[in-house]
Amino acid sequence: MQNAASPPARAPLLRRSAARYSGWRLFLEALTGHRGWGEAWRKARPRERYRVVVVGGGGHGLATAHSLATEHGITDVAVIERGALGLGNVGRNTTIIRSNYFHPDNIRFYDLSLTLWEQLERQLNFNAMVSQRGTLNLFHTEAQRDLFTRRANAMRLLGVDALELSRAEVRRRVPLIDMDGGRFPVLGGFLQPRGGTARHDAVAWGYARAAAAAGVDVVEHCEVTGIRCQGSRVTGVDTTQGFVGADVVCLAVAGHSSRLAAHVGLTLPIETHVLQAFVSEALKPVLDLVVTYGAGHFYISQSDKGGLVFGGGIDGYNSYGQRGTLPMAEEVAAAAVTLMPALARVRVLRQWGGVMDMSMDGSPIISRTPIDGLFLNAGWCYGGFKAIPAGGRATAHLIAHGEPHPLARHLDLDRFAAGRTIDERGAGPFPYAH
Amino acid sequence: MLRIPCPWCGVRDETEFRYRGDASVARPGEHADAAAFAEFVYSRRNPSDWHREWWLHVGGCRRLIAVERHATTHAIRAVAPP
Ligand SMILES: Cc1cc2nc3c(=O)[nH]c(=O)nc-3n(C[C@H](O)[C@H](O)[C@H](O)COP(=O)(O)OP(=O)(O)OC[C@H]3O[C@@H](n4cnc5c(N)ncnc54)[C@H](O)[C@@H]3O)c2cc1C
Ligand SMILES: [Zn+2]
């Protein structure tokens, strides 16, 4: 019997904790009882000052720090996270990655992200279970078909993959769907074959490990409680572990951006709302695509463990309560059994909520602010998981060069006052879009 | 489930209402500059504590009411006609 308190008996060969993960390493570890893995990233305590402090250890904060260290040679960086890594939205989302947008600027930005997802695991040397199984949006009316065709054409013009599936093809690919059921029979689908899913918390762990290996301090359980300025220049942050000085502070606190910005008197075009996710008991493989319902707000995929992972719209009113309420759970369940009646007898095992930045045009913000040295990565609504690789790269670019990344120029904070909002949905200034 | 005490109809489930957003934003005067209008249209205080907000009682009296709700606990402490 293995005693938990006994010192791990490590083979000397495996001592370095930052050693590469590989099939060979897995084989050796299997032979020695998996006792040699060590911690994936160094647990750092904050130093007195850094060149760059990134507030928030979610996907975007970690990807920003990783890009600063590996693409710009800026390693004097700390990521300061108030909880443990992976417990924010990065580990709470329904894991969908895609670039099927309509506006050219959005298509380019999100497709950069998808391209980076395709290289991510090799780059990070971490299995993030990126699975390009395809994302399928269903349409139920002729008008909806026209809209999706227009979107698919916009994507194809920029060299991004998009296909229309006929009714027969949808039926063949997804037998779970009740094609004729209810008031909204399925007429066909809009498929992005390169879309798919990734293991959400592994993305945080993979970035943290690679960033720490490149010299970044990843500080957990340390809350930023204030931002200090001298004149209009940022000088550092107050934390629960003391003051940490910095030349640059970058906020990447998804859902809490307004609260952090309020420390320096900034009011943002953002409201905080709750989105829920649901996971069923594990089933045999029944669904090998990500499917989005077109006659209600509902999307679903099946995880490698067999659980169906699904969600719908936001709960509908401002909230920082990291939980969901029942009316939305009921609405999501109703959509699920309308589209896939066979799910009626499936049990939901887990449910949770995440608090997100809903921006006033449904698009993210990667921007400088009126405070010198203070940068903002925010407003990801409920589509920011797929954007993590590009968001990190673009934010790091902005910090390192003082100039926006060429594919993220449109995401500046000034766009609201200047009348350049990016209204992907065409619905006006409401924080309900994504 | 929120239980919202409508001043006209009594306590009702949130599903009878439609949320209409922050009630603390005020439309600037007609001669205000573009910055003031941008502020009005886009900026939100977005507090994590008490939030004054509009709810429309679509499934009841169909009136708009102002509710003071805690954005973290969801407790409601005051409700008033506009
Ligand atoms: C239920 C749900 C489903 C979703 N589904 C999808 C999806 O399918 N596809 C998709 O692309 N996106 C999805 N999203 C959106 C996506 O998860 C987010 O947009 C994205 O994760 C936000 O960026 P992040 O990873 O940096 O955020 P987070 O992981 O939330 O990171 C922010 C971090 O900041 C920390 N923080 C906050 N305040 C402080 C402070 N004062 N000091 C220190 N640290 C602080 C928080 O603890 C948190 O860890 C979903 C979101 C939710 C909630
Ligand atoms: Zn009423």
JSON list of N, CA and C in Angstrom, two decimals, chain A residues 275-324:
[
{"chain": "A", "resi": 275, "resn": "LEU", "atom": "N", "xyz": [-23.78, 32.91, -17.36]},
{"chain": "A", "resi": 275, "resn": "LEU", "atom": "CA", "xyz": [-24.13, 31.89, -18.35]},
{"chain": "A", "resi": 275, "resn": "LEU", "atom": "C", "xyz": [-23.94, 30.53, -17.67]},
{"chain": "A", "resi": 276, "resn": "GLN", "atom": "N", "xyz": [-24.85, 29.63, -17.94]},
{"chain": "A", "resi": 276, "resn": "GLN", "atom": "CA", "xyz": [-24.77, 28.30, -17.33]},
{"chain": "A", "resi": 276, "resn": "GLN", "atom": "C", "xyz": [-24.30, 27.26, -18.33]},
{"chain": "A", "resi": 277, "resn": "ALA", "atom": "N", "xyz": [-23.74, 26.18, -17.80]},
{"chain": "A", "resi": 277, "resn": "ALA", "atom": "CA", "xyz": [-23.40, 25.02, -18.62]},
{"chain": "A", "resi": 277, "resn": "ALA", "atom": "C", "xyz": [-23.94, 23.78, -17.91]},
{"chain": "A", "resi": 278, "resn": "PHE", "atom": "N", "xyz": [-24.21, 22.74, -18.69]},
{"chain": "A", "resi": 278, "resn": "PHE", "atom": "CA", "xyz": [-24.79, 21.51, -18.16]},
{"chain": "A", "resi": 278, "resn": "PHE", "atom": "C", "xyz": [-24.04, 20.31, -18.72]},
{"chain": "A", "resi": 279, "resn": "VAL", "atom": "N", "xyz": [-23.88, 19.27, -17.89]},
{"chain": "A", "resi": 279, "resn": "VAL", "atom": "CA", "xyz": [-23.26, 18.04, -18.37]},
{"chain": "A", "resi": 279, "resn": "VAL", "atom": "C", "xyz": [-24.13, 16.86, -17.94]},
{"chain": "A", "resi": 280, "resn": "SER", "atom": "N", "xyz": [-24.36, 15.96, -18.87]},
{"chain": "A", "resi": 280, "resn": "SER", "atom": "CA", "xyz": [-25.21, 14.79, -18.57]},
{"chain": "A", "resi": 280, "resn": "SER", "atom": "C", "xyz": [-24.34, 13.65, -18.06]},
{"chain": "A", "resi": 281, "resn": "GLU", "atom": "N", "xyz": [-25.00, 12.58, -17.65]},
{"chain": "A", "resi": 281, "resn": "GLU", "atom": "CA", "xyz": [-24.30, 11.33, -17.36]},
{"chain": "A", "resi": 281, "resn": "GLU", "atom": "C", "xyz": [-23.58, 10.88, -18.64]},
{"chain": "A", "resi": 282, "resn": "ALA", "atom": "N", "xyz": [-22.59, 9.99, -18.47]},
{"chain": "A", "resi": 282, "resn": "ALA", "atom": "CA", "xyz": [-21.82, 9.53, -19.62]},
{"chain": "A", "resi": 282, "resn": "ALA", "atom": "C", "xyz": [-22.65, 8.55, -20.45]},
{"chain": "A", "resi": 283, "resn": "LEU", "atom": "N", "xyz": [-22.61, 8.76, -21.77]},
{"chain": "A", "resi": 283, "resn": "LEU", "atom": "CA", "xyz": [-23.34, 7.88, -22.68]},
{"chain": "A", "resi": 283, "resn": "LEU", "atom": "C", "xyz": [-22.35, 7.28, -23.66]},
{"chain": "A", "resi": 284, "resn": "LYS", "atom": "N", "xyz": [-22.76, 6.22, -24.34]},
{"chain": "A", "resi": 284, "resn": "LYS", "atom": "CA", "xyz": [-21.99, 5.73, -25.48]},
{"chain": "A", "resi": 284, "resn": "LYS", "atom": "C", "xyz": [-21.94, 6.84, -26.52]},
{"chain": "A", "resi": 285, "resn": "PRO", "atom": "N", "xyz": [-20.97, 6.81, -27.45]},
{"chain": "A", "resi": 285, "resn": "PRO", "atom": "CA", "xyz": [-20.91, 7.89, -28.45]},
{"chain": "A", "resi": 285, "resn": "PRO", "atom": "C", "xyz": [-22.22, 8.03, -29.24]},
{"chain": "A", "resi": 286, "resn": "VAL", "atom": "N", "xyz": [-22.81, 9.25, -29.17]},
{"chain": "A", "resi": 286, "resn": "VAL", "atom": "CA", "xyz": [-24.05, 9.49, -29.91]},
{"chain": "A", "resi": 286, "resn": "VAL", "atom": "C", "xyz": [-23.97, 10.74, -30.77]},
{"chain": "A", "resi": 287, "resn": "LEU", "atom": "N", "xyz": [-22.91, 11.54, -30.58]},
{"chain": "A", "resi": 287, "resn": "LEU", "atom": "CA", "xyz": [-22.86, 12.84, -31.24]},
{"chain": "A", "resi": 287, "resn": "LEU", "atom": "C", "xyz": [-21.40, 13.19, -31.50]},
{"chain": "A", "resi": 288, "resn": "ASP", "atom": "N", "xyz": [-21.02, 13.27, -32.79]},
{"chain": "A", "resi": 288, "resn": "ASP", "atom": "CA", "xyz": [-19.60, 13.52, -33.05]},
{"chain": "A", "resi": 288, "resn": "ASP", "atom": "C", "xyz": [-19.34, 14.89, -33.68]},
{"chain": "A", "resi": 289, "resn": "LEU", "atom": "N", "xyz": [-20.33, 15.79, -33.54]},
{"chain": "A", "resi": 289, "resn": "LEU", "atom": "CA", "xyz": [-20.17, 17.17, -34.01]},
{"chain": "A", "resi": 289, "resn": "LEU", "atom": "C", "xyz": [-20.61, 18.09, -32.88]},
{"chain": "A", "resi": 290, "resn": "VAL", "atom": "N", "xyz": [-20.25, 19.36, -32.98]},
{"chain": "A", "resi": 290, "resn": "VAL", "atom": "CA", "xyz": [-20.89, 20.36, -32.13]},
{"chain": "A", "resi": 290, "resn": "VAL", "atom": "C", "xyz": [-22.13, 20.81, -32.90]},
{"chain": "A", "resi": 291, "resn": "VAL", "atom": "N", "xyz": [-23.30, 20.78, -32.27]},
{"chain": "A", "resi": 291, "resn": "VAL", "atom": "CA", "xyz": [-24.52, 21.16, -32.96]},
{"chain": "A", "resi": 291, "resn": "VAL", "atom": "C", "xyz": [-25.16, 22.37, -32.28]},
{"chain": "A", "resi": 292, "resn": "THR", "atom": "N", "xyz": [-25.55, 23.34, -33.09]},
{"chain": "A", "resi": 292, "resn": "THR", "atom": "CA", "xyz": [-26.24, 24.53, -32.59]},
{"chain": "A", "resi": 292, "resn": "THR", "atom": "C", "xyz": [-27.64, 24.58, -33.17]},
{"chain": "A", "resi": 293, "resn": "TYR", "atom": "N", "xyz": [-28.61, 24.71, -32.31]},
{"chain": "A", "resi": 293, "resn": "TYR", "atom": "CA", "xyz": [-30.02, 24.77, -32.70]},
{"chain": "A", "resi": 293, "resn": "TYR", "atom": "C", "xyz": [-30.30, 26.16, -33.29]},
{"chain": "A", "resi": 294, "resn": "GLY", "atom": "N", "xyz": [-31.11, 26.21, -34.34]},
{"chain": "A", "resi": 294, "resn": "GLY", "atom": "CA", "xyz": [-31.38, 27.51, -34.94]},
{"chain": "A", "resi": 294, "resn": "GLY", "atom": "C", "xyz": [-32.71, 28.11, -34.54]},
{"chain": "A", "resi": 295, "resn": "ALA", "atom": "N", "xyz": [-33.54, 27.34, -33.82]},
{"chain": "A", "resi": 295, "resn": "ALA", "atom": "CA", "xyz": [-34.86, 27.85, -33.47]},
{"chain": "A", "resi": 295, "resn": "ALA", "atom": "C", "xyz": [-34.99, 28.09, -31.97]},
{"chain": "A", "resi": 296, "resn": "GLY", "atom": "N", "xyz": [-33.86, 28.11, -31.30]},
{"chain": "A", "resi": 296, "resn": "GLY", "atom": "CA", "xyz": [-33.83, 28.36, -29.87]},
{"chain": "A", "resi": 296, "resn": "GLY", "atom": "C", "xyz": [-32.36, 28.50, -29.53]},
{"chain": "A", "resi": 297, "resn": "HIS", "atom": "N", "xyz": [-32.08, 28.98, -28.31]},
{"chain": "A", "resi": 297, "resn": "HIS", "atom": "CA", "xyz": [-30.67, 29.13, -27.99]},
{"chain": "A", "resi": 297, "resn": "HIS", "atom": "C", "xyz": [-30.17, 27.87, -27.29]},
{"chain": "A", "resi": 298, "resn": "PHE", "atom": "N", "xyz": [-29.46, 27.03, -28.03]},
{"chain": "A", "resi": 298, "resn": "PHE", "atom": "CA", "xyz": [-29.03, 25.74, -27.50]},
{"chain": "A", "resi": 298, "resn": "PHE", "atom": "C", "xyz": [-27.87, 25.21, -28.35]},
{"chain": "A", "resi": 299, "resn": "TYR", "atom": "N", "xyz": [-26.83, 24.72, -27.67]},
{"chain": "A", "resi": 299, "resn": "TYR", "atom": "CA", "xyz": [-25.70, 24.11, -28.39]},
{"chain": "A", "resi": 299, "resn": "TYR", "atom": "C", "xyz": [-25.23, 22.92, -27.58]},
{"chain": "A", "resi": 300, "resn": "ILE", "atom": "N", "xyz": [-24.73, 21.90, -28.28]},
{"chain": "A", "resi": 300, "resn": "ILE", "atom": "CA", "xyz": [-24.44, 20.64, -27.60]},
{"chain": "A", "resi": 300, "resn": "ILE", "atom": "C", "xyz": [-23.29, 19.90, -28.27]},
{"chain": "A", "resi": 301, "resn": "SER", "atom": "N", "xyz": [-22.49, 19.23, -27.45]},
{"chain": "A", "resi": 301, "resn": "SER", "atom": "CA", "xyz": [-21.46, 18.34, -27.98]},
{"chain": "A", "resi": 301, "resn": "SER", "atom": "C", "xyz": [-21.30, 17.21, -26.98]},
{"chain": "A", "resi": 302, "resn": "GLN", "atom": "N", "xyz": [-20.54, 16.19, -27.37]},
{"chain": "A", "resi": 302, "resn": "GLN", "atom": "CA", "xyz": [-20.31, 15.09, -26.43]},
{"chain": "A", "resi": 302, "resn": "GLN", "atom": "C", "xyz": [-18.83, 15.04, -26.09]},
{"chain": "A", "resi": 303, "resn": "SER", "atom": "N", "xyz": [-18.53, 15.01, -24.80]},
{"chain": "A", "resi": 303, "resn": "SER", "atom": "CA", "xyz": [-17.13, 15.01, -24.39]},
{"chain": "A", "resi": 303, "resn": "SER", "atom": "C", "xyz": [-16.54, 13.61, -24.56]},
{"chain": "A", "resi": 304, "resn": "ASP", "atom": "N", "xyz": [-15.23, 13.53, -24.47]},
{"chain": "A", "resi": 304, "resn": "ASP", "atom": "CA", "xyz": [-14.58, 12.23, -24.63]},
{"chain": "A", "resi": 304, "resn": "ASP", "atom": "C", "xyz": [-14.94, 11.26, -23.51]},
{"chain": "A", "resi": 305, "resn": "LYS", "atom": "N", "xyz": [-15.38, 11.81, -22.37]},
{"chain": "A", "resi": 305, "resn": "LYS", "atom": "CA", "xyz": [-15.82, 10.94, -21.28]},
{"chain": "A", "resi": 305, "resn": "LYS", "atom": "C", "xyz": [-17.24, 10.43, -21.51]},
{"chain": "A", "resi": 306, "resn": "GLY", "atom": "N", "xyz": [-17.91, 10.98, -22.52]},
{"chain": "A", "resi": 306, "resn": "GLY", "atom": "CA", "xyz": [-19.25, 10.50, -22.85]},
{"chain": "A", "resi": 306, "resn": "GLY", "atom": "C", "xyz": [-20.37, 11.42, -22.41]},
{"chain": "A", "resi": 307, "resn": "GLY", "atom": "N", "xyz": [-20.07, 12.38, -21.56]},
{"chain": "A", "resi": 307, "resn": "GLY", "atom": "CA", "xyz": [-21.11, 13.31, -21.09]},
{"chain": "A", "resi": 307, "resn": "GLY", "atom": "C", "xyz": [-21.51, 14.25, -22.22]},
{"chain": "A", "resi": 308, "resn": "LEU", "atom": "N", "xyz": [-22.80, 14.57, -22.28]},
{"chain": "A", "resi": 308, "resn": "LEU", "atom": "CA", "xyz": [-23.24, 15.59, -23.22]},
{"chain": "A", "resi": 308, "resn": "LEU", "atom": "C", "xyz": [-23.02, 16.93, -22.54]},
{"chain": "A", "resi": 309, "resn": "VAL", "atom": "N", "xyz": [-22.36, 17.84, -23.24]},
{"chain": "A", "resi": 309, "resn": "VAL", "atom": "CA", "xyz": [-22.06, 19.16, -22.69]},
{"chain": "A", "resi": 309, "resn": "VAL", "atom": "C", "xyz": [-22.92, 20.15, -23.44]},
{"chain": "A", "resi": 310, "resn": "PHE", "atom": "N", "xyz": [-23.77, 20.90, -22.73]},
{"chain": "A", "resi": 310, "resn": "PHE", "atom": "CA", "xyz": [-24.66, 21.80, -23.47]},
{"chain": "A", "resi": 310, "resn": "PHE", "atom": "C", "xyz": [-24.99, 23.06, -22.69]},
{"chain": "A", "resi": 311, "resn": "GLY", "atom": "N", "xyz": [-25.52, 24.03, -23.41]},
{"chain": "A", "resi": 311, "resn": "GLY", "atom": "CA", "xyz": [-25.85, 25.31, -22.79]},
{"chain": "A", "resi": 311, "resn": "GLY", "atom": "C", "xyz": [-26.80, 26.09, -23.67]},
{"chain": "A", "resi": 312, "resn": "GLY", "atom": "N", "xyz": [-27.16, 27.28, -23.18]},
{"chain": "A", "resi": 312, "resn": "GLY", "atom": "CA", "xyz": [-28.09, 28.14, -23.92]},
{"chain": "A", "resi": 312, "resn": "GLY", "atom": "C", "xyz": [-27.69, 29.59, -23.80]},
{"chain": "A", "resi": 313, "resn": "GLY", "atom": "N", "xyz": [-28.66, 30.44, -23.47]},
{"chain": "A", "resi": 313, "resn": "GLY", "atom": "CA", "xyz": [-28.40, 31.87, -23.35]},
{"chain": "A", "resi": 313, "resn": "GLY", "atom": "C", "xyz": [-28.05, 32.28, -21.93]},
{"chain": "A", "resi": 314, "resn": "ILE", "atom": "N", "xyz": [-27.76, 33.56, -21.76]},
{"chain": "A", "resi": 314, "resn": "ILE", "atom": "CA", "xyz": [-27.45, 34.06, -20.41]},
{"chain": "A", "resi": 314, "resn": "ILE", "atom": "C", "xyz": [-28.73, 34.12, -19.58]},
{"chain": "A", "resi": 315, "resn": "ASP", "atom": "N", "xyz": [-28.55, 34.13, -18.25]},
{"chain": "A", "resi": 315, "resn": "ASP", "atom": "CA", "xyz": [-29.71, 34.13, -17.37]},
{"chain": "A", "resi": 315, "resn": "ASP", "atom": "C", "xyz": [-30.58, 35.37, -17.58]},
{"chain": "A", "resi": 316, "resn": "GLY", "atom": "N", "xyz": [-29.96, 36.49, -17.97]},
{"chain": "A", "resi": 316, "resn": "GLY", "atom": "CA", "xyz": [-30.79, 37.59, -18.44]},
{"chain": "A", "resi": 316, "resn": "GLY", "atom": "C", "xyz": [-30.77, 38.85, -17.62]},
{"chain": "A", "resi": 317, "resn": "TYR", "atom": "N", "xyz": [-30.11, 38.88, -16.49]},
{"chain": "A", "resi": 317, "resn": "TYR", "atom": "CA", "xyz": [-29.99, 40.13, -15.74]},
{"chain": "A", "resi": 317, "resn": "TYR", "atom": "C", "xyz": [-28.61, 40.18, -15.10]},
{"chain": "A", "resi": 318, "resn": "ASN", "atom": "N", "xyz": [-28.13, 41.42, -14.86]},
{"chain": "A", "resi": 318, "resn": "ASN", "atom": "CA", "xyz": [-26.78, 41.59, -14.30]},
{"chain": "A", "resi": 318, "resn": "ASN", "atom": "C", "xyz": [-26.59, 40.68, -13.09]},
{"chain": "A", "resi": 319, "resn": "SER", "atom": "N", "xyz": [-25.46, 39.98, -13.06]},
{"chain": "A", "resi": 319, "resn": "SER", "atom": "CA", "xyz": [-25.21, 39.13, -11.90]},
{"chain": "A", "resi": 319, "resn": "SER", "atom": "C", "xyz": [-23.73, 38.79, -11.78]},
{"chain": "A", "resi": 320, "resn": "TYR", "atom": "N", "xyz": [-23.25, 38.83, -10.54]},
{"chain": "A", "resi": 320, "resn": "TYR", "atom": "CA", "xyz": [-21.92, 38.35, -10.22]},
{"chain": "A", "resi": 320, "resn": "TYR", "atom": "C", "xyz": [-22.01, 37.04, -9.44]},
{"chain": "A", "resi": 321, "resn": "GLY", "atom": "N", "xyz": [-23.22, 36.48, -9.34]},
{"chain": "A", "resi": 321, "resn": "GLY", "atom": "CA", "xyz": [-23.40, 35.22, -8.60]},
{"chain": "A", "resi": 321, "resn": "GLY", "atom": "C", "xyz": [-22.97, 34.08, -9.50]},
{"chain": "A", "resi": 322, "resn": "GLN", "atom": "N", "xyz": [-21.93, 33.37, -9.12]},
{"chain": "A", "resi": 322, "resn": "GLN", "atom": "CA", "xyz": [-21.35, 32.35, -10.00]},
{"chain": "A", "resi": 322, "resn": "GLN", "atom": "C", "xyz": [-22.18, 31.06, -9.92]},
{"chain": "A", "resi": 323, "resn": "ARG", "atom": "N", "xyz": [-23.43, 31.18, -10.30]},
{"chain": "A", "resi": 323, "resn": "ARG", "atom": "CA", "xyz": [-24.35, 30.05, -10.24]},
{"chain": "A", "resi": 323, "resn": "ARG", "atom": "C", "xyz": [-25.46, 30.38, -11.23]},
{"chain": "A", "resi": 324, "resn": "GLY", "atom": "N", "xyz": [-26.33, 29.45, -11.49]},
{"chain": "A", "resi": 324, "resn": "GLY", "atom": "CA", "xyz": [-27.40, 29.76, -12.44]},
{"chain": "A", "resi": 324, "resn": "GLY", "atom": "C", "xyz": [-28.75, 29.66, -11.77]}
]
